[in-house]
mmCIF file with all atom_site columns, C-alpha atoms in Angstrom:
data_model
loop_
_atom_site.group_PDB
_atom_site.id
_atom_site.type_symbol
_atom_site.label_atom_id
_atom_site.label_alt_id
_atom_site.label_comp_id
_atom_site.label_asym_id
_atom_site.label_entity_id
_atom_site.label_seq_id
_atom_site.pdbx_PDB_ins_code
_atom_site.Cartn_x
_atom_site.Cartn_y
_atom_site.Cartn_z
_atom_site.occupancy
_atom_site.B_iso_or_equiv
_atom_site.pdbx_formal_charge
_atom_site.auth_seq_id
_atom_site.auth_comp_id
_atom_site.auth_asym_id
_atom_site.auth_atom_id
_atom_site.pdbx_PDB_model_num
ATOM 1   C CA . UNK A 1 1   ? 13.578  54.988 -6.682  1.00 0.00 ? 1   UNK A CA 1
ATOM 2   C CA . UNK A 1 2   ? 14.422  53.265 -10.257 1.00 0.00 ? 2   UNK A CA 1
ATOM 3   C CA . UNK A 1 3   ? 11.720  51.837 -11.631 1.00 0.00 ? 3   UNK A CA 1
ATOM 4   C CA . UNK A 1 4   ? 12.467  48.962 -14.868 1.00 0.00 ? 4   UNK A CA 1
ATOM 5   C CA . UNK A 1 5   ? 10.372  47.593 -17.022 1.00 0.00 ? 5   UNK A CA 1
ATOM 6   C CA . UNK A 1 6   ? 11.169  43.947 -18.635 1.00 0.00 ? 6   UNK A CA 1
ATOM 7   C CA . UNK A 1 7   ? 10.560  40.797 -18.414 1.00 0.00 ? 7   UNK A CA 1
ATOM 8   C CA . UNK A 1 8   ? 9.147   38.701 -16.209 1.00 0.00 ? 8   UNK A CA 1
ATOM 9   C CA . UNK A 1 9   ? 11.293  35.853 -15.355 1.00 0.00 ? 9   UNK A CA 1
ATOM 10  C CA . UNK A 1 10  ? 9.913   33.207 -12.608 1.00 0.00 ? 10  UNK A CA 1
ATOM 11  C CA . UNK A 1 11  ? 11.475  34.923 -9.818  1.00 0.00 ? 11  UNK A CA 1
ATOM 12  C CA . UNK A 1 12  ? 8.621   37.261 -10.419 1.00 0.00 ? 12  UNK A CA 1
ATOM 13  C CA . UNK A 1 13  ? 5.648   34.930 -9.907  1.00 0.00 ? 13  UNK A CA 1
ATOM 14  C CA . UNK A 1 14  ? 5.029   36.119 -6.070  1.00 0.00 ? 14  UNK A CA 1
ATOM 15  C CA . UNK A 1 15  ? 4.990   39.336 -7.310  1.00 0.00 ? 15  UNK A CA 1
ATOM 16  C CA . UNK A 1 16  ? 2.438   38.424 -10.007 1.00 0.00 ? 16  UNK A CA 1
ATOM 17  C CA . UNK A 1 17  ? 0.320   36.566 -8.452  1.00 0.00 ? 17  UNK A CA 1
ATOM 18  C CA . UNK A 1 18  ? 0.230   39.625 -5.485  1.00 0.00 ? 18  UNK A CA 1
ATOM 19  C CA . UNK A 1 19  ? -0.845  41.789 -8.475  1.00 0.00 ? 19  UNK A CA 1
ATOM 20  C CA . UNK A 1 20  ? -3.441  39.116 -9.812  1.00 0.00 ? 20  UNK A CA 1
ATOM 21  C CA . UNK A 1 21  ? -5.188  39.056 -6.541  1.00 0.00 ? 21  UNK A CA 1
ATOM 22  C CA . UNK A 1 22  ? -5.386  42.728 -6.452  1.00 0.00 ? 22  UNK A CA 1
ATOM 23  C CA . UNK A 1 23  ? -7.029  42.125 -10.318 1.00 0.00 ? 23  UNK A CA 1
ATOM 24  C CA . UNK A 1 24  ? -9.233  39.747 -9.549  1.00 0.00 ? 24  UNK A CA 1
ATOM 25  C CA . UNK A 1 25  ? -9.909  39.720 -5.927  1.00 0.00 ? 25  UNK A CA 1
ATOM 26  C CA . UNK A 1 26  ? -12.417 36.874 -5.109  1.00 0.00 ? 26  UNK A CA 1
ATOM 27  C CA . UNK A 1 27  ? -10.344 34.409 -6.987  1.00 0.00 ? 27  UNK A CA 1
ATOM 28  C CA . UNK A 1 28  ? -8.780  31.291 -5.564  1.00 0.00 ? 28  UNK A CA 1
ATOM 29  C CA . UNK A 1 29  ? -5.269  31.341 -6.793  1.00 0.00 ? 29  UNK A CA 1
ATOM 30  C CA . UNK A 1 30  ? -3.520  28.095 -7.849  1.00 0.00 ? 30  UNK A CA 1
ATOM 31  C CA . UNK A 1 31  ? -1.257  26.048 -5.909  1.00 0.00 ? 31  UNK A CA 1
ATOM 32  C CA . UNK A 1 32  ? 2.232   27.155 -5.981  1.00 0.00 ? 32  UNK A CA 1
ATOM 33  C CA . UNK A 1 33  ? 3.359   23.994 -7.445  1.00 0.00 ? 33  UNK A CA 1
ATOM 34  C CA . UNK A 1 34  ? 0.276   24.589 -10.056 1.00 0.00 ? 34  UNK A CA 1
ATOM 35  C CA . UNK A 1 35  ? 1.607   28.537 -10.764 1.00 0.00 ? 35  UNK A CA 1
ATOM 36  C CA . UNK A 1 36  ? 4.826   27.539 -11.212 1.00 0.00 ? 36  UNK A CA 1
ATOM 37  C CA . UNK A 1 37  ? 4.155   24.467 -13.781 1.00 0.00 ? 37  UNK A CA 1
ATOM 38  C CA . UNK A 1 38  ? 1.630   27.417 -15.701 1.00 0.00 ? 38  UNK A CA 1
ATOM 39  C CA . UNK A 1 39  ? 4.018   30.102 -15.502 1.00 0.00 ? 39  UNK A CA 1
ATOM 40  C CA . UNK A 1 40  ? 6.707   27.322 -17.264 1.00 0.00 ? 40  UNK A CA 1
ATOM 41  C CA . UNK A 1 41  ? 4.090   27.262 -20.115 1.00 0.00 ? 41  UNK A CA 1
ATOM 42  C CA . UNK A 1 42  ? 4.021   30.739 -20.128 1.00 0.00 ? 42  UNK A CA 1
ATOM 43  C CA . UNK A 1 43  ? 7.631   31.238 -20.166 1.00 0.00 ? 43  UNK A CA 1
ATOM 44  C CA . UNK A 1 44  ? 8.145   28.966 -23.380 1.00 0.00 ? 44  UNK A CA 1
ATOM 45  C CA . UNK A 1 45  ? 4.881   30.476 -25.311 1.00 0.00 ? 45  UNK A CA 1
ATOM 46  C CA . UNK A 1 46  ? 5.966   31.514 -28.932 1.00 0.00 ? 46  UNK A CA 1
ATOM 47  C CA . UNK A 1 47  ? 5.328   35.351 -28.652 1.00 0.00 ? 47  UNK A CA 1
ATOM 48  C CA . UNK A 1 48  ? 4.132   35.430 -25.409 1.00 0.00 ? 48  UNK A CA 1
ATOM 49  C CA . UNK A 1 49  ? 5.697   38.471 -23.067 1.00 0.00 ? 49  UNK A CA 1
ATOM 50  C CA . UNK A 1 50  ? 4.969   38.852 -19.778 1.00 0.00 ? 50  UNK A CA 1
ATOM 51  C CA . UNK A 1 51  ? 6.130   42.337 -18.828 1.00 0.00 ? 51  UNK A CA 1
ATOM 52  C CA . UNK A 1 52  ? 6.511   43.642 -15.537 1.00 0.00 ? 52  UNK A CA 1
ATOM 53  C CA . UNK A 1 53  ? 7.102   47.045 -13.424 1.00 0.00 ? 53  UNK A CA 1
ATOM 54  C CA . UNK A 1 54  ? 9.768   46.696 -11.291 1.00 0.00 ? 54  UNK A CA 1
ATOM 55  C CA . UNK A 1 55  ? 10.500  49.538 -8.674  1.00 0.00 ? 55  UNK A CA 1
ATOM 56  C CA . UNK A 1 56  ? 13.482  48.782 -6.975  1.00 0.00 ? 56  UNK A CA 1
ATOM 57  C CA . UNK A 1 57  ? 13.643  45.068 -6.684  1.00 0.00 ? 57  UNK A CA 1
ATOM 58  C CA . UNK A 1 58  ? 9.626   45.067 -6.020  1.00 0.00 ? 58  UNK A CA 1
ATOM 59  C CA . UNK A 1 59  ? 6.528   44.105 -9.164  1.00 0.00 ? 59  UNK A CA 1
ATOM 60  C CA . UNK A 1 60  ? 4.165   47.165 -9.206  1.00 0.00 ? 60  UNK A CA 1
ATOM 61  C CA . UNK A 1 61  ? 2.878   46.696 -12.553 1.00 0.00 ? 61  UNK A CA 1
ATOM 62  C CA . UNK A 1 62  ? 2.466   43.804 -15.094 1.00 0.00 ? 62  UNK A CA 1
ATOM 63  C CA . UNK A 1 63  ? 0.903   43.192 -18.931 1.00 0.00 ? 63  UNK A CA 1
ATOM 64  C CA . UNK A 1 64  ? 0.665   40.196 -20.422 1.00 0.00 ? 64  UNK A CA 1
ATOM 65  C CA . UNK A 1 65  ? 0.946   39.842 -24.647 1.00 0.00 ? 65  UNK A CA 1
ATOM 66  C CA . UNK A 1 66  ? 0.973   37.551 -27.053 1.00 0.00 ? 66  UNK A CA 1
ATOM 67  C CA . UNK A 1 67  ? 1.839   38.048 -30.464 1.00 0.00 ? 67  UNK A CA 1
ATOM 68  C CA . UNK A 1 68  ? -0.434  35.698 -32.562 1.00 0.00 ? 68  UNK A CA 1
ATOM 69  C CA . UNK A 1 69  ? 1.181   35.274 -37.088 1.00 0.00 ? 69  UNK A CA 1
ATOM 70  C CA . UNK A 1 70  ? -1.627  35.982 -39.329 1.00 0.00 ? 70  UNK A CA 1
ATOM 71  C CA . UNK A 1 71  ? -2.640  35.404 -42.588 1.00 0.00 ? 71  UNK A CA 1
ATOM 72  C CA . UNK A 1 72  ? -4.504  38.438 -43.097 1.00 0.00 ? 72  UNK A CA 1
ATOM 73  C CA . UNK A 1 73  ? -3.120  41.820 -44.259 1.00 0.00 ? 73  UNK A CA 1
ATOM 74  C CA . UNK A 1 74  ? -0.471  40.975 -45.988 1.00 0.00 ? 74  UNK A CA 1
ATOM 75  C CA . UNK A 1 75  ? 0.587   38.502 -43.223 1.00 0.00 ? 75  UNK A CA 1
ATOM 76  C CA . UNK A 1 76  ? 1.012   40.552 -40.796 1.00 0.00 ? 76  UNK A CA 1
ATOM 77  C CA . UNK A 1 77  ? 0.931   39.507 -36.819 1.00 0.00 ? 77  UNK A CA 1
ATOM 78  C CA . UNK A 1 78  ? -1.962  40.737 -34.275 1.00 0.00 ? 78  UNK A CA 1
ATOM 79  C CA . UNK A 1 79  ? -0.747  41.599 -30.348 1.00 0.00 ? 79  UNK A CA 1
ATOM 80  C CA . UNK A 1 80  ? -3.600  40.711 -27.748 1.00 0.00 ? 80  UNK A CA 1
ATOM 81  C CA . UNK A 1 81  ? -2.875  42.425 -24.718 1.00 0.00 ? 81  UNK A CA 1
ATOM 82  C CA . UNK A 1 82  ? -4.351  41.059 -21.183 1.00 0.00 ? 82  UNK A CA 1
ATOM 83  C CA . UNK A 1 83  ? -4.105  41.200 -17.434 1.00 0.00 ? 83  UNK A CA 1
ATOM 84  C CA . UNK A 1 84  ? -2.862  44.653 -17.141 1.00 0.00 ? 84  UNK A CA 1
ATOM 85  C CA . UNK A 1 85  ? -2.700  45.466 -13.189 1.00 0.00 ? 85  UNK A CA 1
ATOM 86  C CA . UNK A 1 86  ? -0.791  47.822 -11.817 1.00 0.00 ? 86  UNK A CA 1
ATOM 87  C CA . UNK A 1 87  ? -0.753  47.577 -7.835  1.00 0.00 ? 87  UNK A CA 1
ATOM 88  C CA . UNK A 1 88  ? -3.479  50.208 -6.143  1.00 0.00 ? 88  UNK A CA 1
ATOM 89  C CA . UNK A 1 89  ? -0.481  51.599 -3.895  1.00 0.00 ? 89  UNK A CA 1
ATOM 90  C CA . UNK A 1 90  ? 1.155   52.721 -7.124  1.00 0.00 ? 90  UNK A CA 1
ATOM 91  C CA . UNK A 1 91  ? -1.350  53.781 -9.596  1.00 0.00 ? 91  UNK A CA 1
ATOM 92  C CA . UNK A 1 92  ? -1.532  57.273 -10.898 1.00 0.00 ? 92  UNK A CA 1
ATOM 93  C CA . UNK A 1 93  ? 2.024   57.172 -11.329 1.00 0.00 ? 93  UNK A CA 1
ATOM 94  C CA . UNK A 1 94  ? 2.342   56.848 -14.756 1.00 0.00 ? 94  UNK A CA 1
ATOM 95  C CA . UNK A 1 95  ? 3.066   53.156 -14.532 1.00 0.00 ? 95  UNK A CA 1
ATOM 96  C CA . UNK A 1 96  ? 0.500   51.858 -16.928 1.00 0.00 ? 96  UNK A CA 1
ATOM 97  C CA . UNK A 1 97  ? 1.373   53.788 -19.870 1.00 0.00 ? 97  UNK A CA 1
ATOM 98  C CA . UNK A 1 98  ? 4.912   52.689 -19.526 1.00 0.00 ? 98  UNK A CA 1
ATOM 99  C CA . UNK A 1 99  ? 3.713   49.476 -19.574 1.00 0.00 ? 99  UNK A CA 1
ATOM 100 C CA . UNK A 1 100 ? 1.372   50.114 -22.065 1.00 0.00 ? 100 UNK A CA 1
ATOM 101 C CA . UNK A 1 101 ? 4.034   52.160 -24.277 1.00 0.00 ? 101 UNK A CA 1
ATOM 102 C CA . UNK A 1 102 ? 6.730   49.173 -23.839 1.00 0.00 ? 102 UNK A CA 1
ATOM 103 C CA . UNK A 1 103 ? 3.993   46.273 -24.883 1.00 0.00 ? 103 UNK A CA 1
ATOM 104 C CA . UNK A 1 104 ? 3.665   48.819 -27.920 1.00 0.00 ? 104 UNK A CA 1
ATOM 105 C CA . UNK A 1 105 ? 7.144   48.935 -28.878 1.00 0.00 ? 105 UNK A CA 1
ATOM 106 C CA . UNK A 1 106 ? 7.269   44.972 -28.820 1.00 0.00 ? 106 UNK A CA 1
ATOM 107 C CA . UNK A 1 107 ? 4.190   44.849 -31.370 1.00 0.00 ? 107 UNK A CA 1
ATOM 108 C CA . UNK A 1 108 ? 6.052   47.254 -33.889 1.00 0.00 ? 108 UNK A CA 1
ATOM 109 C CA . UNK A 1 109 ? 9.141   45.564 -33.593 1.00 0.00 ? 109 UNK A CA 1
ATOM 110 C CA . UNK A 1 110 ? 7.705   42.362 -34.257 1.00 0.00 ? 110 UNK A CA 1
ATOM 111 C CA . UNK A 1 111 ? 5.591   43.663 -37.488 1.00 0.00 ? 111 UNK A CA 1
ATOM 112 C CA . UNK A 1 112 ? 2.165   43.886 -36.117 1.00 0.00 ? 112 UNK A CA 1
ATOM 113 C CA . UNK A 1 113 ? -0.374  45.676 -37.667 1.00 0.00 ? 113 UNK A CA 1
ATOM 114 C CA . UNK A 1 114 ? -2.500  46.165 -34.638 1.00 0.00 ? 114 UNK A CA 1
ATOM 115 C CA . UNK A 1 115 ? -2.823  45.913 -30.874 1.00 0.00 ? 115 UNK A CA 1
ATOM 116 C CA . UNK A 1 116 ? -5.902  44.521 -29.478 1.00 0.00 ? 116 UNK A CA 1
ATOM 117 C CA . UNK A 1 117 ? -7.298  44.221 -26.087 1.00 0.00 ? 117 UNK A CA 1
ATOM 118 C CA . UNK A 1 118 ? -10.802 44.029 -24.097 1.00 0.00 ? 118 UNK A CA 1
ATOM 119 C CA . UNK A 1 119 ? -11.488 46.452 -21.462 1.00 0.00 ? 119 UNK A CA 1
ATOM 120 C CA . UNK A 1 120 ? -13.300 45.891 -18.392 1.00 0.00 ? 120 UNK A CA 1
ATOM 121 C CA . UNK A 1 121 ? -16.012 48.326 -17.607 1.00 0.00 ? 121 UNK A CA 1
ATOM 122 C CA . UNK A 1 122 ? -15.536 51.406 -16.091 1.00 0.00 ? 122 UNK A CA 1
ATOM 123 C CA . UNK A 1 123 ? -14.594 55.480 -17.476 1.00 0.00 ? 123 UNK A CA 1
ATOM 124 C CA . UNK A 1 124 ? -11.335 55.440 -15.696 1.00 0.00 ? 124 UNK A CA 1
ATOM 125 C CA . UNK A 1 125 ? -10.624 52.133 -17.527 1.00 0.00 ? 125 UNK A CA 1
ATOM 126 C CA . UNK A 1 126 ? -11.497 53.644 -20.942 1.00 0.00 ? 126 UNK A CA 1
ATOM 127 C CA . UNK A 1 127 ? -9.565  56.749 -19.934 1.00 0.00 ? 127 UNK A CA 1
ATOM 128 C CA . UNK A 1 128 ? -6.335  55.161 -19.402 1.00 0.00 ? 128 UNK A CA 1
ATOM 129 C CA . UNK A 1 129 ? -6.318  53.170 -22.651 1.00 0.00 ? 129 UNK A CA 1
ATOM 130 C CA . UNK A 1 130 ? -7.617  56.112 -24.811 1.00 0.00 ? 130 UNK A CA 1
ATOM 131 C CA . UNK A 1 131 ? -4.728  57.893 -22.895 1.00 0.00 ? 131 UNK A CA 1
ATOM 132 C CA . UNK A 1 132 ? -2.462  55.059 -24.678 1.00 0.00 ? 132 UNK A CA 1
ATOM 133 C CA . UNK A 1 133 ? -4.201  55.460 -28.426 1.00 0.00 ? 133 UNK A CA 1
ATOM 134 C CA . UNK A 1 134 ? -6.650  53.112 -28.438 1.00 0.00 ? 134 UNK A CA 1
ATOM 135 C CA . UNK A 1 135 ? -10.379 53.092 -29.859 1.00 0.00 ? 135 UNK A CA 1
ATOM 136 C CA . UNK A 1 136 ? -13.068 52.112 -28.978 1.00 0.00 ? 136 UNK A CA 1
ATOM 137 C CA . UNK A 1 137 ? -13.808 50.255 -32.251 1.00 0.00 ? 137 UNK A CA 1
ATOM 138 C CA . UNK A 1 138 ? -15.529 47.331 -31.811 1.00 0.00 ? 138 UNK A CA 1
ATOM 139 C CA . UNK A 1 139 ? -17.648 45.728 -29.843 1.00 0.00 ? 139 UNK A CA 1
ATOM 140 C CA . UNK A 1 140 ? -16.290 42.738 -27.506 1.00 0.00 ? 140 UNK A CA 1
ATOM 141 C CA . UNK A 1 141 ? -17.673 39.385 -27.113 1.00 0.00 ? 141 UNK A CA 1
ATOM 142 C CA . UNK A 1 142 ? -17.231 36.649 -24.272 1.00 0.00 ? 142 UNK A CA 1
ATOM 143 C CA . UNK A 1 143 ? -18.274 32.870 -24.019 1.00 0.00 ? 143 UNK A CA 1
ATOM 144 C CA . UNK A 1 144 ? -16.951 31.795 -20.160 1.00 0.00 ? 144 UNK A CA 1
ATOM 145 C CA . UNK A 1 145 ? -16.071 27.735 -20.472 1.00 0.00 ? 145 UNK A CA 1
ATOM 146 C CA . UNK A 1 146 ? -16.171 27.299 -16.631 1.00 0.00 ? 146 UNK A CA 1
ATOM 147 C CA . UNK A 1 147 ? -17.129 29.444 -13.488 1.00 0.00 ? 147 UNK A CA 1
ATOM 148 C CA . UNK A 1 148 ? -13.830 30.729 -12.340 1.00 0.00 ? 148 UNK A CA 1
ATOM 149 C CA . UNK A 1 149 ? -12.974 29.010 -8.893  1.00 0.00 ? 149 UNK A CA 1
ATOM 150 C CA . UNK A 1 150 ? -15.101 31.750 -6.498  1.00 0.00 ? 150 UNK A CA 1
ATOM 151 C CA . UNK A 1 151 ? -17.914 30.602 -8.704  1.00 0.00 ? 151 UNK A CA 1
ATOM 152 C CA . UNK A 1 152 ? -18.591 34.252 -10.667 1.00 0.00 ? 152 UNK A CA 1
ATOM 153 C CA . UNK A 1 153 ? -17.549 34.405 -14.285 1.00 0.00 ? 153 UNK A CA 1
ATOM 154 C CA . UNK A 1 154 ? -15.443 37.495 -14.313 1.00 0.00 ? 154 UNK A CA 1
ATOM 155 C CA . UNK A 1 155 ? -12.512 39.342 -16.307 1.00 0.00 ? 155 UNK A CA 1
#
């Protein structure tokens, strides 16, 4: 089995959205038509990679980044990291961190000075990301908009 990462190109949106249901069970997710109109935003997004775990022809494993310019230390750019799911079936394989490690790469190459992401609950969630050099360092804040559609505010 050869496993690739890279990315995502819209021939991998049934293979993300698989992996988002797995993420966020209860949600309703969009219309087709609606996913593939949002993953066309996504695709043209200054800075924004999509990266994905491909084992043999199949999406295990996806992160999402965007790299945001900033006018703070000494203009360097900040990468925000979300939506990293890698598909129960396949966890524990080391997956992750290659995602993790590749999402990484793409912030040093583009000149960022940091990597920042939320983490949901959970030791084995901490775990993996300490297992990846990050901190704990700060504490997190959410303001939900909107219910998401199976009415629960969540993620």
């Amino acid at each position: 089995m050869t496993m690739t990462i890279r990315p995502a190109t819209a021939r991998d949106l049934s293979g993300l959205l698989a992996l988002y249901a797995e993420f966020h069970p209860g949600d309703v997710p969009p219309p087709i038509e609606q996913a593939h109109a949002i993953w066309a935003d996504i695709a043209t997004q200054r800075g924004r990679t999509v990266l994905v775990a491909d084992l043999d022809g199949t999406v295990v494993g996806t992160v999402d980044s965007v790299v945001l310019p900033n006018l703070t230390r000494g203009g360097h750019s900040i990468m925000f990291v979300e939506n990293v799911v890698v598909a129960a079936s396949h966890r524990r394989r080391g997956i992750g961190g290659r995602l993790m490690a590749a999402a990484l790469t793409a912030a040093g190459d583009a000149g960022c000075y940091k990597v920042q992401l939320l983490a949901a609950d959970g030791a084995e969630v901490h775990a993996f990301y300490r297992a990846c050099g990050f901190d704990a360092l700060a504490q997190g804040f959410r303001r939900y908009l909107r219910p998401v559609a199976n009415g629960a505010a969540r993620g």
